[in-house]
mmCIF file of C-alpha atoms in Angstrom:
data_model
loop_
_atom_site.group_PDB
_atom_site.id
_atom_site.type_symbol
_atom_site.label_atom_id
_atom_site.label_comp_id
_atom_site.label_asym_id
_atom_site.label_seq_id
_atom_site.Cartn_x
_atom_site.Cartn_y
_atom_site.Cartn_z
ATOM 1 C CA MET A 11 44.581 -21.364 -12.752
ATOM 2 C CA ASN A 12 47.931 -23.611 -12.454
ATOM 3 C CA ASN A 13 50.828 -21.069 -11.955
ATOM 4 C CA GLN A 14 53.170 -23.652 -12.999
ATOM 5 C CA SER A 15 51.768 -23.839 -16.552
ATOM 6 C CA PHE A 16 52.791 -20.336 -17.556
ATOM 7 C CA MET A 17 55.883 -18.015 -17.163
ATOM 8 C CA ILE A 18 56.269 -14.240 -17.357
ATOM 9 C CA PHE A 19 59.351 -12.502 -18.878
ATOM 10 C CA SER A 20 60.298 -8.904 -19.500
ATOM 11 C CA GLY A 21 62.321 -6.773 -21.722
ATOM 12 C CA THR A 22 64.662 -4.324 -20.343
ATOM 13 C CA LYS A 23 62.494 -1.078 -20.232
ATOM 14 C CA SER A 24 59.154 -2.749 -19.176
ATOM 15 C CA LYS A 25 60.618 -4.638 -16.132
ATOM 16 C CA TYR A 26 59.061 -2.282 -13.694
ATOM 17 C CA LEU A 27 55.598 -3.108 -14.993
ATOM 18 C CA ALA A 28 56.278 -6.873 -15.563
ATOM 19 C CA GLU A 29 57.438 -7.282 -11.821
ATOM 20 C CA LYS A 30 54.130 -5.746 -10.772
ATOM 21 C CA ILE A 31 52.171 -8.017 -13.088
ATOM 22 C CA ALA A 32 54.003 -11.030 -11.878
ATOM 23 C CA ALA A 33 53.540 -10.018 -8.227
ATOM 24 C CA ASP A 34 49.705 -9.585 -8.816
ATOM 25 C CA LEU A 35 49.679 -13.205 -10.201
ATOM 26 C CA ASN A 36 51.903 -14.558 -7.291
ATOM 27 C CA GLN A 37 54.367 -15.571 -10.029
ATOM 28 C CA PRO A 38 58.111 -14.944 -10.043
ATOM 29 C CA LEU A 39 59.472 -13.060 -12.964
ATOM 30 C CA GLY A 40 61.385 -15.493 -15.424
ATOM 31 C CA ASN A 41 65.128 -15.348 -15.726
ATOM 32 C CA LEU A 42 66.027 -13.874 -19.055
ATOM 33 C CA VAL A 43 69.397 -12.328 -19.985
ATOM 34 C CA ILE A 44 70.181 -9.590 -22.640
ATOM 35 C CA THR A 45 73.842 -9.512 -23.678
ATOM 36 C CA TYR A 46 75.210 -6.469 -25.380
ATOM 37 C CA PHE A 47 78.085 -6.388 -27.914
ATOM 38 C CA ALA A 48 80.488 -3.468 -28.232
ATOM 39 C CA ASP A 49 78.589 -2.116 -31.406
ATOM 40 C CA GLY A 50 75.233 -2.076 -29.725
ATOM 41 C CA GLU A 51 73.954 -5.232 -30.996
ATOM 42 C CA PHE A 52 72.570 -7.479 -28.452
ATOM 43 C CA SER A 53 71.183 -11.144 -27.988
ATOM 44 C CA VAL A 54 68.522 -12.698 -25.831
ATOM 45 C CA SER A 55 68.707 -16.078 -23.863
ATOM 46 C CA TYR A 56 66.354 -17.628 -21.510
ATOM 47 C CA GLU A 57 68.246 -19.001 -18.382
ATOM 48 C CA GLU A 58 65.586 -21.553 -17.566
ATOM 49 C CA SER A 59 63.629 -24.036 -19.454
ATOM 50 C CA ILE A 60 60.408 -22.944 -21.167
ATOM 51 C CA ARG A 61 59.752 -26.161 -23.163
ATOM 52 C CA GLY A 62 55.966 -26.734 -23.244
ATOM 53 C CA ARG A 63 55.107 -23.651 -21.239
ATOM 54 C CA ASP A 64 52.956 -20.688 -22.107
ATOM 55 C CA VAL A 65 55.056 -17.685 -21.985
ATOM 56 C CA PHE A 66 53.880 -14.015 -21.543
ATOM 57 C CA LEU A 67 56.554 -11.472 -22.755
ATOM 58 C CA VAL A 68 55.935 -8.059 -21.382
ATOM 59 C CA GLN A 69 57.460 -5.181 -23.424
ATOM 60 C CA SER A 70 56.130 -1.931 -24.681
ATOM 61 C CA THR A 71 57.509 -0.838 -27.976
ATOM 62 C CA PHE A 72 58.080 2.806 -27.295
ATOM 63 C CA PRO A 73 61.073 4.581 -28.748
ATOM 64 C CA ASN A 74 63.824 3.830 -29.204
ATOM 65 C CA SER A 75 63.482 0.899 -31.589
ATOM 66 C CA ASP A 76 65.703 -1.337 -29.457
ATOM 67 C CA ASN A 77 62.526 -2.110 -27.302
ATOM 68 C CA LEU A 78 60.781 -3.485 -30.451
ATOM 69 C CA MET A 79 63.937 -5.464 -31.349
ATOM 70 C CA GLU A 80 64.269 -6.929 -27.836
ATOM 71 C CA LEU A 81 60.670 -8.144 -28.046
ATOM 72 C CA LEU A 82 61.258 -9.784 -31.508
ATOM 73 C CA LEU A 83 64.290 -11.465 -30.259
ATOM 74 C CA MET A 84 62.478 -12.742 -27.073
ATOM 75 C CA ILE A 85 59.695 -14.108 -29.247
ATOM 76 C CA ASP A 86 62.124 -15.815 -31.710
ATOM 77 C CA ALA A 87 64.154 -17.298 -28.662
ATOM 78 C CA ALA A 88 61.027 -18.560 -27.079
ATOM 79 C CA LYS A 89 59.907 -20.298 -30.292
ATOM 80 C CA ARG A 90 63.261 -21.939 -30.717
ATOM 81 C CA ALA A 91 63.194 -23.074 -27.149
ATOM 82 C CA SER A 92 59.840 -24.999 -27.806
ATOM 83 C CA ALA A 93 57.494 -22.761 -25.705
ATOM 84 C CA HIS A 94 53.834 -24.034 -26.088
ATOM 85 C CA SER A 95 52.487 -20.606 -26.787
ATOM 86 C CA ILE A 96 53.912 -17.160 -26.964
ATOM 87 C CA ASN A 97 51.938 -14.225 -25.836
ATOM 88 C CA ALA A 98 53.281 -10.750 -26.339
ATOM 89 C CA VAL A 99 52.013 -8.332 -23.738
ATOM 90 C CA VAL A 100 52.539 -4.911 -25.232
ATOM 91 C CA PRO A 101 50.879 -2.216 -23.132
ATOM 92 C CA TYR A 102 51.864 0.483 -25.570
ATOM 93 C CA PHE A 103 52.067 -0.482 -29.145
ATOM 94 C CA GLY A 104 54.488 1.792 -30.922
ATOM 95 C CA TRP A 105 54.141 3.031 -34.445
ATOM 96 C CA ALA A 106 50.401 2.882 -34.002
ATOM 97 C CA ARG A 107 49.998 6.392 -35.184
ATOM 98 C CA GLN A 108 51.105 5.260 -38.738
ATOM 99 C CA ASP A 109 47.898 3.253 -39.426
ATOM 100 C CA ARG A 110 47.029 4.435 -42.880
ATOM 101 C CA LYS A 111 48.445 6.201 -45.918
ATOM 102 C CA ASP A 112 47.564 9.788 -45.057
ATOM 103 C CA LYS A 113 49.615 10.994 -48.042
ATOM 104 C CA PRO A 114 51.494 9.593 -51.054
ATOM 105 C CA ARG A 115 54.494 7.366 -50.620
ATOM 106 C CA VAL A 116 54.553 6.716 -46.923
ATOM 107 C CA SER A 117 54.764 3.510 -44.972
ATOM 108 C CA ILE A 118 51.995 2.114 -42.869
ATOM 109 C CA GLY A 119 54.297 1.419 -39.813
ATOM 110 C CA ALA A 120 51.613 -0.228 -37.586
ATOM 111 C CA LYS A 121 50.904 -2.849 -40.114
ATOM 112 C CA LEU A 122 54.741 -3.399 -40.563
ATOM 113 C CA VAL A 123 55.242 -3.938 -36.777
ATOM 114 C CA ALA A 124 52.152 -6.340 -36.620
ATOM 115 C CA ASP A 125 53.725 -8.380 -39.532
ATOM 116 C CA LEU A 126 57.119 -8.385 -37.744
ATOM 117 C CA LEU A 127 55.376 -9.884 -34.576
ATOM 118 C CA SER A 128 53.421 -12.333 -36.477
ATOM 119 C CA VAL A 129 56.373 -13.695 -38.345
ATOM 120 C CA ALA A 130 58.501 -13.664 -35.212
ATOM 121 C CA GLY A 131 56.009 -16.201 -33.833
ATOM 122 C CA ILE A 132 53.463 -14.745 -31.465
ATOM 123 C CA ASP A 133 50.269 -16.754 -30.759
ATOM 124 C CA ARG A 134 48.505 -13.867 -29.012
ATOM 125 C CA LEU A 135 48.717 -9.971 -28.353
ATOM 126 C CA LEU A 136 47.545 -8.221 -25.313
ATOM 127 C CA THR A 137 47.699 -4.624 -25.652
ATOM 128 C CA MET A 138 45.937 -1.535 -24.566
ATOM 129 C CA ASP A 139 44.409 1.513 -26.107
ATOM 130 C CA LEU A 140 45.608 1.259 -29.746
ATOM 131 C CA HIS A 141 45.651 4.648 -31.668
ATOM 132 C CA ALA A 142 42.990 3.123 -33.718
ATOM 133 C CA ASP A 143 40.660 0.119 -32.947
ATOM 134 C CA GLN A 144 40.804 -1.170 -36.402
ATOM 135 C CA GLU A 145 44.609 -1.931 -36.076
ATOM 136 C CA GLN A 146 43.530 -5.171 -34.407
ATOM 137 C CA GLY A 147 42.748 -6.267 -37.979
ATOM 138 C CA PHE A 148 46.413 -5.881 -38.836
ATOM 139 C CA PHE A 149 46.991 -9.212 -36.985
ATOM 140 C CA ASP A 150 46.196 -12.776 -37.959
ATOM 141 C CA VAL A 151 46.413 -13.878 -34.240
ATOM 142 C CA PRO A 152 44.025 -13.162 -31.424
ATOM 143 C CA VAL A 153 44.264 -9.643 -30.069
ATOM 144 C CA ASP A 154 43.039 -8.844 -26.619
ATOM 145 C CA HIS A 155 42.557 -5.049 -26.752
ATOM 146 C CA LEU A 156 42.214 -3.636 -23.180
ATOM 147 C CA TYR A 157 41.128 0.056 -22.330
ATOM 148 C CA ALA A 158 42.763 2.476 -19.938
ATOM 149 C CA SER A 159 39.205 3.575 -18.991
ATOM 150 C CA THR A 160 39.092 0.483 -16.690
ATOM 151 C CA VAL A 161 41.402 2.329 -14.296
ATOM 152 C CA MET A 162 40.896 5.969 -15.455
ATOM 153 C CA LEU A 163 37.143 6.086 -14.845
ATOM 154 C CA PRO A 164 37.340 5.175 -11.227
ATOM 155 C CA TYR A 165 39.896 7.871 -10.796
ATOM 156 C CA VAL A 166 37.591 10.425 -12.318
ATOM 157 C CA LYS A 167 34.803 9.502 -10.204
ATOM 158 C CA SER A 168 36.951 9.605 -6.963
ATOM 159 C CA LEU A 169 37.705 13.330 -7.726
ATOM 160 C CA ASN A 170 34.006 14.153 -7.091
ATOM 161 C CA LEU A 171 34.081 17.142 -9.477
ATOM 162 C CA PRO A 172 30.912 19.265 -9.092
ATOM 163 C CA ASN A 173 30.532 20.368 -12.698
ATOM 164 C CA LEU A 174 32.269 17.649 -14.547
ATOM 165 C CA CYS A 175 32.659 17.979 -18.294
ATOM 166 C CA ILE A 176 34.471 15.549 -20.633
ATOM 167 C CA ALA A 177 36.445 17.085 -23.443
ATOM 168 C CA THR A 178 38.796 15.918 -26.313
ATOM 169 C CA PRO A 179 41.651 17.916 -27.522
ATOM 170 C CA ASP A 180 40.817 16.840 -31.154
ATOM 171 C CA VAL A 181 37.860 15.472 -33.048
ATOM 172 C CA GLY A 182 39.742 12.208 -33.724
ATOM 173 C CA GLY A 183 39.067 11.290 -30.035
ATOM 174 C CA SER A 184 35.439 12.092 -30.017
ATOM 175 C CA LYS A 185 34.478 8.390 -29.685
ATOM 176 C CA ARG A 186 36.523 7.930 -26.566
ATOM 177 C CA ALA A 187 35.476 11.266 -25.061
ATOM 178 C CA SER A 188 31.789 10.303 -25.842
ATOM 179 C CA THR A 189 32.050 6.996 -24.118
ATOM 180 C CA TYR A 190 33.600 8.464 -20.956
ATOM 181 C CA ALA A 191 30.776 11.229 -20.925
ATOM 182 C CA LYS A 192 27.988 8.653 -21.204
ATOM 183 C CA PHE A 193 29.423 6.445 -18.421
ATOM 184 C CA LEU A 194 29.771 9.453 -16.165
ATOM 185 C CA ASP A 195 26.507 10.968 -17.207
ATOM 186 C CA CYS A 196 28.120 14.405 -17.979
ATOM 187 C CA PRO A 197 28.335 16.828 -20.974
ATOM 188 C CA MET A 198 31.037 16.746 -23.598
ATOM 189 C CA VAL A 199 32.871 19.309 -25.575
ATOM 190 C CA LEU A 200 35.260 18.917 -28.532
ATOM 191 C CA CYS A 201 38.385 20.911 -29.737
ATOM 192 C CA ASN A 202 38.903 21.269 -33.311
ATOM 193 C CA LYS A 203 42.451 21.675 -34.283
ATOM 194 C CA SER A 204 44.559 22.169 -37.435
ATOM 195 C CA ARG A 205 48.070 21.132 -37.835
ATOM 196 C CA LYS A 206 50.983 22.849 -39.857
ATOM 197 C CA LYS A 207 52.929 19.561 -39.457
ATOM 198 C CA ALA A 208 53.428 16.662 -36.969
ATOM 199 C CA ASN A 209 53.747 17.917 -33.327
ATOM 200 C CA GLU A 210 52.783 21.509 -34.277
ATOM 201 C CA VAL A 211 49.272 22.917 -33.891
ATOM 202 C CA ALA A 212 48.348 25.779 -36.074
ATOM 203 C CA GLY A 213 44.808 26.644 -34.586
ATOM 204 C CA MET A 214 42.229 25.308 -32.276
ATOM 205 C CA GLN A 215 38.536 26.112 -31.457
ATOM 206 C CA ILE A 216 36.207 24.706 -28.764
ATOM 207 C CA ILE A 217 32.852 23.180 -29.929
ATOM 208 C CA GLY A 218 30.618 23.418 -26.840
ATOM 209 C CA ASP A 219 30.259 25.537 -23.621
ATOM 210 C CA VAL A 220 32.924 24.987 -20.831
ATOM 211 C CA LYS A 221 31.858 28.047 -18.649
ATOM 212 C CA GLY A 222 32.004 27.056 -14.833
ATOM 213 C CA MET A 223 32.769 23.463 -15.732
ATOM 214 C CA ASP A 224 35.495 21.182 -14.383
ATOM 215 C CA VAL A 225 36.912 19.952 -17.570
ATOM 216 C CA VAL A 226 38.675 16.580 -17.949
ATOM 217 C CA LEU A 227 40.423 16.187 -21.234
ATOM 218 C CA VAL A 228 40.754 12.602 -22.418
ATOM 219 C CA ASP A 229 43.323 11.400 -25.075
ATOM 220 C CA ASP A 230 45.340 8.121 -25.846
ATOM 221 C CA ILE A 231 48.894 9.614 -26.367
ATOM 222 C CA VAL A 232 50.748 12.584 -25.132
ATOM 223 C CA ASP A 233 54.013 13.293 -26.952
ATOM 224 C CA THR A 234 55.156 16.770 -26.929
ATOM 225 C CA ALA A 235 52.038 17.924 -25.152
ATOM 226 C CA GLY A 236 51.447 20.779 -27.496
ATOM 227 C CA THR A 237 47.877 19.793 -28.353
ATOM 228 C CA ILE A 238 46.801 18.915 -24.708
ATOM 229 C CA THR A 239 48.281 22.134 -23.118
ATOM 230 C CA LYS A 240 46.778 24.379 -25.753
ATOM 231 C CA ALA A 241 43.449 22.793 -25.251
ATOM 232 C CA ALA A 242 43.613 23.223 -21.416
ATOM 233 C CA ASP A 243 44.587 26.782 -21.782
ATOM 234 C CA LEU A 244 41.847 27.505 -24.240
ATOM 235 C CA MET A 245 39.324 26.011 -21.879
ATOM 236 C CA MET A 246 40.388 28.205 -19.040
ATOM 237 C CA GLU A 247 40.238 31.235 -21.448
ATOM 238 C CA ASN A 248 36.618 30.184 -22.233
ATOM 239 C CA GLY A 249 35.492 30.185 -18.598
ATOM 240 C CA ALA A 250 36.286 26.761 -17.319
ATOM 241 C CA ARG A 251 36.525 26.368 -13.517
ATOM 242 C CA SER A 252 39.362 23.843 -13.747
ATOM 243 C CA VAL A 253 41.119 21.633 -16.322
ATOM 244 C CA ARG A 254 42.935 18.333 -15.865
ATOM 245 C CA ALA A 255 43.799 15.763 -18.513
ATOM 246 C CA LEU A 256 43.936 11.862 -18.775
ATOM 247 C CA ALA A 257 45.913 9.931 -21.444
ATOM 248 C CA SER A 258 46.695 6.320 -21.723
ATOM 249 C CA HIS A 259 50.321 6.437 -22.906
ATOM 250 C CA CYS A 260 53.001 8.798 -21.358
ATOM 251 C CA ILE A 261 55.477 9.456 -24.234
ATOM 252 C CA MET A 262 56.248 12.975 -22.930
ATOM 253 C CA SER A 263 59.127 13.874 -25.306
ATOM 254 C CA GLY A 264 61.026 17.064 -25.907
ATOM 255 C CA PRO A 265 59.432 20.067 -24.287
ATOM 256 C CA ALA A 266 56.501 18.213 -22.829
ATOM 257 C CA ASP A 267 57.360 18.639 -19.139
ATOM 258 C CA GLU A 268 57.862 22.287 -19.515
ATOM 259 C CA ARG A 269 54.568 22.699 -21.450
ATOM 260 C CA VAL A 270 52.562 20.872 -18.909
ATOM 261 C CA GLN A 271 54.004 22.539 -15.952
ATOM 262 C CA ALA A 272 53.471 26.077 -17.685
ATOM 263 C CA SER A 273 49.862 25.154 -18.658
ATOM 264 C CA ALA A 274 46.504 25.565 -17.052
ATOM 265 C CA LEU A 275 46.353 21.819 -16.310
ATOM 266 C CA GLU A 276 45.953 21.058 -12.561
ATOM 267 C CA GLU A 277 47.244 17.424 -13.282
ATOM 268 C CA MET A 278 48.189 15.222 -16.208
ATOM 269 C CA VAL A 279 47.257 11.508 -15.367
ATOM 270 C CA PHE A 280 48.741 8.601 -17.364
ATOM 271 C CA THR A 281 48.848 4.877 -17.005
ATOM 272 C CA ASP A 282 52.210 3.248 -16.521
ATOM 273 C CA SER A 283 52.241 1.557 -19.888
ATOM 274 C CA ILE A 284 55.405 3.706 -20.541
ATOM 275 C CA PRO A 285 57.814 4.569 -17.740
ATOM 276 C CA TYR A 286 57.831 8.334 -16.949
ATOM 277 C CA LYS A 287 61.407 9.633 -16.725
ATOM 278 C CA GLY A 288 60.523 13.311 -16.338
ATOM 279 C CA HIS A 289 60.179 15.538 -13.278
ATOM 280 C CA CYS A 290 56.988 17.541 -13.817
ATOM 281 C CA PRO A 291 55.018 17.585 -10.480
ATOM 282 C CA LYS A 292 51.676 17.683 -12.345
ATOM 283 C CA VAL A 293 52.414 14.242 -13.898
ATOM 284 C CA LYS A 294 50.661 11.236 -12.218
ATOM 285 C CA GLN A 295 50.636 7.608 -13.218
ATOM 286 C CA ILE A 296 48.093 4.975 -12.429
ATOM 287 C CA THR A 297 49.187 1.327 -12.717
ATOM 288 C CA VAL A 298 47.441 -1.131 -15.216
ATOM 289 C CA SER A 299 49.446 -4.087 -13.672
ATOM 290 C CA GLY A 300 46.281 -5.420 -12.151
ATOM 291 C CA MET A 301 44.259 -5.098 -15.345
ATOM 292 C CA PHE A 302 46.857 -7.102 -17.314
ATOM 293 C CA ALA A 303 47.373 -9.570 -14.552
ATOM 294 C CA GLU A 304 43.658 -10.332 -14.505
ATOM 295 C CA THR A 305 43.697 -10.585 -18.333
ATOM 296 C CA ILE A 306 46.422 -13.169 -18.175
ATOM 297 C CA ARG A 307 44.666 -15.125 -15.667
ATOM 298 C CA ARG A 308 41.479 -15.151 -17.806
ATOM 299 C CA VAL A 309 43.522 -16.160 -20.916
ATOM 300 C CA MET A 310 44.999 -19.190 -18.926
ATOM 301 C CA ASP A 311 41.497 -20.143 -17.574
ATOM 302 C CA ASN A 312 39.851 -19.546 -20.850
ATOM 303 C CA GLU A 313 37.350 -17.150 -19.352
ATOM 304 C CA SER A 314 35.831 -13.971 -20.953
ATOM 305 C CA ILE A 315 38.127 -10.959 -21.098
ATOM 306 C CA SER A 316 35.456 -8.503 -22.142
ATOM 307 C CA SER A 317 33.414 -8.839 -18.923
ATOM 308 C CA GLN A 318 36.198 -6.882 -17.042
ATOM 309 C CA TYR A 319 35.846 -3.727 -19.210
ATOM 310 C CA LEU A 320 33.868 -0.940 -17.639
ATOM 311 C CA ILE A 321 33.101 0.600 -20.967
#
């Protein structure tokens, strides 16, 4: 791989991760400046030539929407600066939960954001753990969809839990949990939940036996932590020996910190796709910089990416 042929740039809120990715590739982070106007509007400018270069733009699109707008302006500026290719590195793809019409007269936010990125001018998307795998079909450019399991599974194995059991806090995550359970050769249980409305769980039941088990709950997103903590408490009430949780994306909004701290969870483990700004001692983050760095290297060397997946 020729380090002179590509460049890495970062938006404001993902710079912590972009710096680690660049370091893993022995590459300096490119010089990009975001200038703010008094009314909150901002502009993006590359302070070095990117003509004919393959650029990788690192920016998760978590709330607020300024992060998405920054990425769109970065893409547009790169296109107008004659970059050879524009690769959006979006560890957390925001609006992904809006992937279908689940009731009349609602938007499909994930498709809209995909269209915005495509129209802005990306040639490729690198992302991780989309809320639904089929969202890759929203794009007309190549999508390299990575999985947090690449870093999470070694962590679970390192715990050496004697009676390991994989669980999912809702049936929608059963495919992910089943994949973990098969790889780790352990049993799996499900939680069936009903909601009154978004971010509010009405009821939950366990499908399976957790008595005496060391339960690891697996999810993709933890927002207000209502579901994951309710599931953890229910596991302990049903005789579990211990409960911990893994999730790809650390949104952790509103009362999430307090809920996790007050729950039966021994720890709540995330990747660093989103920066964690809270102060809950139970929260731990595992970096995915190496995984994204290796993917960028393979993209540049035209090598297979799927071969680096554990599952």
